[in-house]
mmCIF file of C-alpha atoms in Angstrom:
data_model
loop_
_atom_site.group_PDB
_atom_site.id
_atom_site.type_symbol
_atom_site.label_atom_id
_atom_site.label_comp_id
_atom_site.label_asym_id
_atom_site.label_seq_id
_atom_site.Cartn_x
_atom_site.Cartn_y
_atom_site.Cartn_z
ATOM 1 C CA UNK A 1 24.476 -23.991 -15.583
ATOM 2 C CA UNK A 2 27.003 -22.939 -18.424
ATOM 3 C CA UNK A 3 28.553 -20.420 -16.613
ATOM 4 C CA UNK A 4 28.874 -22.369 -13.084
ATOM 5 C CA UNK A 5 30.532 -24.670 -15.027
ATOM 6 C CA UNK A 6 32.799 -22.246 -16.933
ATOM 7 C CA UNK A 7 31.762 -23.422 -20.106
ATOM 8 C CA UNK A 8 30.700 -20.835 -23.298
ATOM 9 C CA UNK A 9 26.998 -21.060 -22.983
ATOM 10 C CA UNK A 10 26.728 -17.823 -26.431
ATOM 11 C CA UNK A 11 27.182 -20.442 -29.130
ATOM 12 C CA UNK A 12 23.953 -21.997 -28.808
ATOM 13 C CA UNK A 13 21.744 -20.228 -25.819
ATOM 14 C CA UNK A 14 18.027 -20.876 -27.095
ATOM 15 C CA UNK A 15 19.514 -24.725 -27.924
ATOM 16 C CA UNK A 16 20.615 -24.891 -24.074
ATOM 17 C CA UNK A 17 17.818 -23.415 -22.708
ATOM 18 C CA UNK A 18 15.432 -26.206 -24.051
ATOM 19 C CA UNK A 19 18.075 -28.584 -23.560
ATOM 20 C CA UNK A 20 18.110 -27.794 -20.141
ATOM 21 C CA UNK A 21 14.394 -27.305 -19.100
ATOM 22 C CA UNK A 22 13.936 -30.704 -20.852
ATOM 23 C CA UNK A 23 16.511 -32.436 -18.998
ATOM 24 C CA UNK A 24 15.081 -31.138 -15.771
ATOM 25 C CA UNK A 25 11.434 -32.193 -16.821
ATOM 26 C CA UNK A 26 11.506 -35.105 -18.071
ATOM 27 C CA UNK A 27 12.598 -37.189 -15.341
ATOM 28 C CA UNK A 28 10.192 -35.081 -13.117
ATOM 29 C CA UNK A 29 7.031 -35.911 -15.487
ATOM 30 C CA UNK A 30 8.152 -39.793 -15.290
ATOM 31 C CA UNK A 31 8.461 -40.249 -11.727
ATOM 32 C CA UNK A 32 5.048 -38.450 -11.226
ATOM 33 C CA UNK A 33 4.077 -41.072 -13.712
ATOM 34 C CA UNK A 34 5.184 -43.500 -12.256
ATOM 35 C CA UNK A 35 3.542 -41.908 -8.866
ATOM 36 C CA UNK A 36 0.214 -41.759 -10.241
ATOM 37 C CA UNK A 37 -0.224 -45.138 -11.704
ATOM 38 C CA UNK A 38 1.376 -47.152 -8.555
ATOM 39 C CA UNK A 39 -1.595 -48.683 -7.740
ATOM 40 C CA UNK A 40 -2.898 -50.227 -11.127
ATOM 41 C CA UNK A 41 1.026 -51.140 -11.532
ATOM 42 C CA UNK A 42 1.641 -52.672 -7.940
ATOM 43 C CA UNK A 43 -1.158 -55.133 -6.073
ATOM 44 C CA UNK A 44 -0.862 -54.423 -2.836
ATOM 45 C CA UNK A 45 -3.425 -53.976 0.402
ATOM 46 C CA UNK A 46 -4.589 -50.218 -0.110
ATOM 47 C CA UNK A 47 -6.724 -50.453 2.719
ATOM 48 C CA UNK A 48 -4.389 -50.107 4.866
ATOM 49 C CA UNK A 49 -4.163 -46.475 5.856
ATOM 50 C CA UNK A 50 -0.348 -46.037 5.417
ATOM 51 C CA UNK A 51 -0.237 -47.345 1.949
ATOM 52 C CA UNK A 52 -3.387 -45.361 1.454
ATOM 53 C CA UNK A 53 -1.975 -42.646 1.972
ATOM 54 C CA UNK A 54 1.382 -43.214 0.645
ATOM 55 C CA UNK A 55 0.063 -44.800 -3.027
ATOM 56 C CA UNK A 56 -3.472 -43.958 -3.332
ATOM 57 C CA UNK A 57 -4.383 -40.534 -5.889
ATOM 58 C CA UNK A 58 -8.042 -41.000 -5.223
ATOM 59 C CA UNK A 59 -10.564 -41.357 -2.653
ATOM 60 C CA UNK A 60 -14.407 -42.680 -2.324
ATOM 61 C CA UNK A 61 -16.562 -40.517 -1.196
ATOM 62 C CA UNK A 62 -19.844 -42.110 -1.629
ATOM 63 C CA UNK A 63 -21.561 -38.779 0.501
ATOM 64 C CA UNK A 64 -20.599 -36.739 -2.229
ATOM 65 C CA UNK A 65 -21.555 -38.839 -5.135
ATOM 66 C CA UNK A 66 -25.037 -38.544 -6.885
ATOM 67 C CA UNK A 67 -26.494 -41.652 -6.127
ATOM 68 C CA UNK A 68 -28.661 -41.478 -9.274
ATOM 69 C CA UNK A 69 -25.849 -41.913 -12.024
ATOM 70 C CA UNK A 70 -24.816 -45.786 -13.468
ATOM 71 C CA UNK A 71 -20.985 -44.472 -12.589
ATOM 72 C CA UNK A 72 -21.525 -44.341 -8.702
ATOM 73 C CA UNK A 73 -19.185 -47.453 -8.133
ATOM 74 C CA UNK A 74 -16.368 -45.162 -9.921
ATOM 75 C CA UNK A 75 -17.162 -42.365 -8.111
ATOM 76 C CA UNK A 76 -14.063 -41.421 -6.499
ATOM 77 C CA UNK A 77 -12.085 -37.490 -5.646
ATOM 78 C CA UNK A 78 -8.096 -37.277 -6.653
ATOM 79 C CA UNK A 79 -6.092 -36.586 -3.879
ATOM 80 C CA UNK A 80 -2.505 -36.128 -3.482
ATOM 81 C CA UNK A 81 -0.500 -38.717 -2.332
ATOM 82 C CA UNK A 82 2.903 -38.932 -0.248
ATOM 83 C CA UNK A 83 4.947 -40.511 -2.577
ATOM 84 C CA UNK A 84 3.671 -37.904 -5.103
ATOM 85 C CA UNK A 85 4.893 -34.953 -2.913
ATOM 86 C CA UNK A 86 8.103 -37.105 -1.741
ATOM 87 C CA UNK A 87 9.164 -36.949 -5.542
ATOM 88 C CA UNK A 88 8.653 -33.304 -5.890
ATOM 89 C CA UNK A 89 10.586 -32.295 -2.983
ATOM 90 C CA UNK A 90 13.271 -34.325 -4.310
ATOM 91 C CA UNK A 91 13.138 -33.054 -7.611
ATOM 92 C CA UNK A 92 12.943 -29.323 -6.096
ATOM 93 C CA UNK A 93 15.418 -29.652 -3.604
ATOM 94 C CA UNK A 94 18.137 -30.255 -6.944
ATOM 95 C CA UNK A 95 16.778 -27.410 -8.621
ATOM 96 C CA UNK A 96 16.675 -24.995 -5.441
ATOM 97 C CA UNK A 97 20.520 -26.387 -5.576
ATOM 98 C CA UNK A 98 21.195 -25.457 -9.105
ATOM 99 C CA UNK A 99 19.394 -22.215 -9.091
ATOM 100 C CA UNK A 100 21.356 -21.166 -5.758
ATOM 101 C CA UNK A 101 24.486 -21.930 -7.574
ATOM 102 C CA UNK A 102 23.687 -20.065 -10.529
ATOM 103 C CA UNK A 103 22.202 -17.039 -8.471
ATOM 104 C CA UNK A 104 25.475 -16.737 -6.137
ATOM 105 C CA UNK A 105 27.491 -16.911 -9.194
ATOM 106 C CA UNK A 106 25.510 -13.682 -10.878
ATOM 107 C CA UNK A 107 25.856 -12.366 -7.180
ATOM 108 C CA UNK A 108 29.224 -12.372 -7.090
ATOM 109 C CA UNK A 109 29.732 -10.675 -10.263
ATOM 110 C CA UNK A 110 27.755 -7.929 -9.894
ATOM 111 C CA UNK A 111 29.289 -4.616 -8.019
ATOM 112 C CA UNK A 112 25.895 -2.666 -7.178
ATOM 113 C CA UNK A 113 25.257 -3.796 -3.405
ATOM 114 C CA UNK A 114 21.678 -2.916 -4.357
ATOM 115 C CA UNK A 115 21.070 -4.807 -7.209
ATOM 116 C CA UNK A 116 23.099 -8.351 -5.011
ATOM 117 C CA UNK A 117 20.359 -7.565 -2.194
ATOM 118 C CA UNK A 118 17.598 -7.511 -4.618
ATOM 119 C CA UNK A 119 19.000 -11.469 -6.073
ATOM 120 C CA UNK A 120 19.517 -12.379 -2.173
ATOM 121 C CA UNK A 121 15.657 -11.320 -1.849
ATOM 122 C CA UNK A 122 14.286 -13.583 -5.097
ATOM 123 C CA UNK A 123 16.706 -16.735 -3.561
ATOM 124 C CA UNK A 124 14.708 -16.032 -0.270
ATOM 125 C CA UNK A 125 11.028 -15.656 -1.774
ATOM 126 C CA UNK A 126 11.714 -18.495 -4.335
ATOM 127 C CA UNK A 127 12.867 -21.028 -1.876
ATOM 128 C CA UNK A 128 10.223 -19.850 1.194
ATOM 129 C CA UNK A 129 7.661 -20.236 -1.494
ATOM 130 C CA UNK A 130 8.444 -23.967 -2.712
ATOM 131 C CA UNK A 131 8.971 -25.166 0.805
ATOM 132 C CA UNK A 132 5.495 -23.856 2.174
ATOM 133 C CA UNK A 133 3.524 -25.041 -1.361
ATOM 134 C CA UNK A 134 5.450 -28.506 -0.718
ATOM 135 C CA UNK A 135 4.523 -28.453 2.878
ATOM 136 C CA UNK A 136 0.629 -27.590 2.216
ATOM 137 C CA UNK A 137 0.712 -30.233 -0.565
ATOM 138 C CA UNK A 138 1.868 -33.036 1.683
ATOM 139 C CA UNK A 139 -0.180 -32.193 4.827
ATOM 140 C CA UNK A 140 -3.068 -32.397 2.360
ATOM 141 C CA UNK A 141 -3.276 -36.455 3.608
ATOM 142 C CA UNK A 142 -4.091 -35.325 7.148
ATOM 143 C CA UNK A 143 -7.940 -34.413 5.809
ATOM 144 C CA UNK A 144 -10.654 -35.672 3.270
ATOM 145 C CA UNK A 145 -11.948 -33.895 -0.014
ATOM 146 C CA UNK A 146 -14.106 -31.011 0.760
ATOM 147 C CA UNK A 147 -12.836 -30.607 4.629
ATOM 148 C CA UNK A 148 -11.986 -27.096 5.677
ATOM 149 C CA UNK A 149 -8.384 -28.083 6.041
ATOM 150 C CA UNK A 150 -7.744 -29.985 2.580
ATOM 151 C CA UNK A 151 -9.541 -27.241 0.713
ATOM 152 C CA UNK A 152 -7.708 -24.472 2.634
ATOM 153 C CA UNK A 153 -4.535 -26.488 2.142
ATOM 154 C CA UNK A 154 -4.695 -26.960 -1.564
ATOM 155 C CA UNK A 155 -5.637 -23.284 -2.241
ATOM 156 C CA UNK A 156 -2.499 -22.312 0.275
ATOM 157 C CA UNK A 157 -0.455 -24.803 -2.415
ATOM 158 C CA UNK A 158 -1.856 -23.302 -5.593
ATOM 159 C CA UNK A 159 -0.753 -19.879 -4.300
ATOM 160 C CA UNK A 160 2.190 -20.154 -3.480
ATOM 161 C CA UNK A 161 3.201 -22.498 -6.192
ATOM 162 C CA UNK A 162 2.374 -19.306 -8.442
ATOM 163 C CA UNK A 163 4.024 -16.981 -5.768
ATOM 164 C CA UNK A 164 7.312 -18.887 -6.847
ATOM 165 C CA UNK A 165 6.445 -18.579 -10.704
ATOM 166 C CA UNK A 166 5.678 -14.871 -10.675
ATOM 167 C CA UNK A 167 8.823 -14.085 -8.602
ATOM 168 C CA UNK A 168 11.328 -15.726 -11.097
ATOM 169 C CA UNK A 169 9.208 -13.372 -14.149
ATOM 170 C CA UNK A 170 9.438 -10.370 -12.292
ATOM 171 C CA UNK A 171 13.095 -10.593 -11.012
ATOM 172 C CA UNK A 172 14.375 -12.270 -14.137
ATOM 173 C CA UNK A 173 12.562 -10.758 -16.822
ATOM 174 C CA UNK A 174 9.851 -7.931 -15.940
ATOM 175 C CA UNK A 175 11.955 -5.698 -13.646
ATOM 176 C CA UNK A 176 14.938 -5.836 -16.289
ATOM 177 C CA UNK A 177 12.748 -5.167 -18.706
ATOM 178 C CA UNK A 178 11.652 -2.285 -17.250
ATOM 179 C CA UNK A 179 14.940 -1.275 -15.704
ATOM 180 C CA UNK A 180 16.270 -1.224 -19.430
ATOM 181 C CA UNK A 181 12.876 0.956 -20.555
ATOM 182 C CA UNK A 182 13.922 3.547 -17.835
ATOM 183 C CA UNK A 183 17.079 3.717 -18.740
ATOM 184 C CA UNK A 184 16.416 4.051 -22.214
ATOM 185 C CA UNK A 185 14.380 7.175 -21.581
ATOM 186 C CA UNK A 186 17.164 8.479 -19.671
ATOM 187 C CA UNK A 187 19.765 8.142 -22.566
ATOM 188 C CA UNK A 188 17.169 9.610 -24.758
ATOM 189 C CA UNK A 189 16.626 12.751 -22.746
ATOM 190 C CA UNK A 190 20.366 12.888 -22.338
ATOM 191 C CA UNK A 191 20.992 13.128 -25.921
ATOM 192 C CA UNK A 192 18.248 15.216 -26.296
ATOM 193 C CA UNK A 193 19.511 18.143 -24.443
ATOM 194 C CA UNK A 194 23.130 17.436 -24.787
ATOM 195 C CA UNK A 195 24.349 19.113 -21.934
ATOM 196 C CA UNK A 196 23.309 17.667 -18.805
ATOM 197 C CA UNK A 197 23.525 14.001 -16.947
ATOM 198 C CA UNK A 198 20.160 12.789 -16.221
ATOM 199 C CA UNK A 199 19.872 12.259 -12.200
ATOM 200 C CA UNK A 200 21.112 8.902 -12.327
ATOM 201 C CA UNK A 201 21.692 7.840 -15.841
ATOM 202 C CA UNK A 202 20.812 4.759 -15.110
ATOM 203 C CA UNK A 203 18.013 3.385 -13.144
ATOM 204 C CA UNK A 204 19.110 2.189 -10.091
ATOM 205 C CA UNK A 205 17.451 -1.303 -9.374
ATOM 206 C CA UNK A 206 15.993 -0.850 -6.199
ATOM 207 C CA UNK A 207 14.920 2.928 -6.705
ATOM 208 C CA UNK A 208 17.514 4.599 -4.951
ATOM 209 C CA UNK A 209 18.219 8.457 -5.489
ATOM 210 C CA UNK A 210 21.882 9.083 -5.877
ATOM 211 C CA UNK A 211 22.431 12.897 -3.249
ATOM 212 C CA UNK A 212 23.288 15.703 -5.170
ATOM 213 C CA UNK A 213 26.620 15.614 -2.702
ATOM 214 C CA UNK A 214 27.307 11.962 -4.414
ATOM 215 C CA UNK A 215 26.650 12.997 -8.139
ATOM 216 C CA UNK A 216 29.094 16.280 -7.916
ATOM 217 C CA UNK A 217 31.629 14.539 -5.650
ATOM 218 C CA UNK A 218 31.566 11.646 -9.002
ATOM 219 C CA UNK A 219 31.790 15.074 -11.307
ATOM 220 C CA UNK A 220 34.795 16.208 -9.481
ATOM 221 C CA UNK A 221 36.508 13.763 -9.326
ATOM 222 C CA UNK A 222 36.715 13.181 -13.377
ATOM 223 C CA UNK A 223 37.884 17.270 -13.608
ATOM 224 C CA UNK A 224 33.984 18.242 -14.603
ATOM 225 C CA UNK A 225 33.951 15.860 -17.517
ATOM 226 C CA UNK A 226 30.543 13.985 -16.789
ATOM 227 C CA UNK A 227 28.781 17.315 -17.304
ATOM 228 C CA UNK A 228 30.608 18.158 -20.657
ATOM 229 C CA UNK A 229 29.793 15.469 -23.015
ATOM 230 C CA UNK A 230 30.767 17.605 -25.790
ATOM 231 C CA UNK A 231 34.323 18.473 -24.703
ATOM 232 C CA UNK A 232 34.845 15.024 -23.861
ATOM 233 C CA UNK A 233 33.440 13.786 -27.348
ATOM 234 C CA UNK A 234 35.934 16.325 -28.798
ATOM 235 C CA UNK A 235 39.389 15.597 -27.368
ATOM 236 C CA UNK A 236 38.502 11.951 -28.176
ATOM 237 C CA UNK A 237 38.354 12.572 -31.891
ATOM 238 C CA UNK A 238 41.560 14.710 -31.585
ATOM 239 C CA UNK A 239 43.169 12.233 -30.278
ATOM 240 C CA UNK A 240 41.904 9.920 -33.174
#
């Protein structure tokens, strides 16, 4: 959010980043709250289906209750209710917002087409994945506990809930990671044998292999220089 906003965000990252994700959380956590407790907060006629279904976190099920225990009367199966899932799409929707902002900012700034195509392709599974886990979530009120559909429904929400979380790690963090690794190992084996470029030097992010065409046509055109490191390395301390 720093850097849409053209602010220095290296003084103090670690401090923003909680600053942030607490900022974004805490008002999230609250409403839920605030969801989840609406009917010991507000009297109103819960059995009416609309407010049922709008208000109510739990539902009797006196079928599926052992009739033996003292606690039958508080029997009862959490369910998910509308205003619940109205507050996280909400909530979502602004962070969708701000992490599309931030994502066409790093976008923009980057040169490889490859590597823009592979942050167009996280904005797609990120968002696609929300919207169906909010979607699943809120049709949830269309069945009872232990129907085929709410069952199916809430698994189809878990899933793709983590789809989203696992797409973030491995575009943000696990595929850099291992882009940097690669690339390492490249450099090392370049200084190793100190006379040739590693086919790329770099690993491209999508896996692409540069034609031998490209790589001597990038050779040419800087006189030969990319495969002499030494000769390069020694008219720069000449010049020193």
């Amino acid at each position: 959010m720093y850097s849409v906003k053209g602010r220095d965000s290296a003084k103090h990252p670690n401090f923003n980043i909680v600053l942030f994700a607490a900022g974004f959380s805490l008002p999230t956590c609250a409403a839920q709250i605030v969801a989840a407790l609406f009917t010991r907060i507000f009297e109103l006629d819960y059995t009416d289906k609309v407010l049922q279904l709008m208000f109510a976190t739990d539902m009797s099920l006196g079928e599926h209750c052992d009739p033996d225990t003292e606690m039958m009367a508080n029997c009862a199966f959490c369910v998910f209710p509308l205003l619940s899932t109205f507050i996280s799409v909400a909530f979502s929707g602004i962070y969708l917002a701000a992490a599309f902002a931030v994502t066409q900012r790093m976008a923009a700034a980057v040169i490889n087409k490859l590597l823009v195509r592979r942050i167009r392709l996280m904005q797609l599974l990120v968002m696609s994945s929300m919207a169906v886990s909010l979607a699943c979530r809120g049709c949830t009120v269309l069945f009872e506990p232990f129907e085929l559909g709410f069952e199916l429904l809430r698994v189809a929400h878990l899933f793709c809930l983590v789809g989203s979380v696992v797409t973030l790690c491995w575009f943000l963090v696990l595929k850099p990671v291992y882009d940097t690794h690669i690339a390492d190992r490249a450099l090392k084996e370049f200084a190793r044998k100190g006379n040739s470029l590693p086919d790329p030097l770099l690993a491209n992010p999508l896996g692409y292999a540069y034609p031998a065409q490209e790589l001597h046509a990038m050779d040419s055109s800087t006189g030969g220089s990319m495969g002499q490191p030494a000769v390069v390395e020694e008219g720069f301390r000449e010049r020193l």
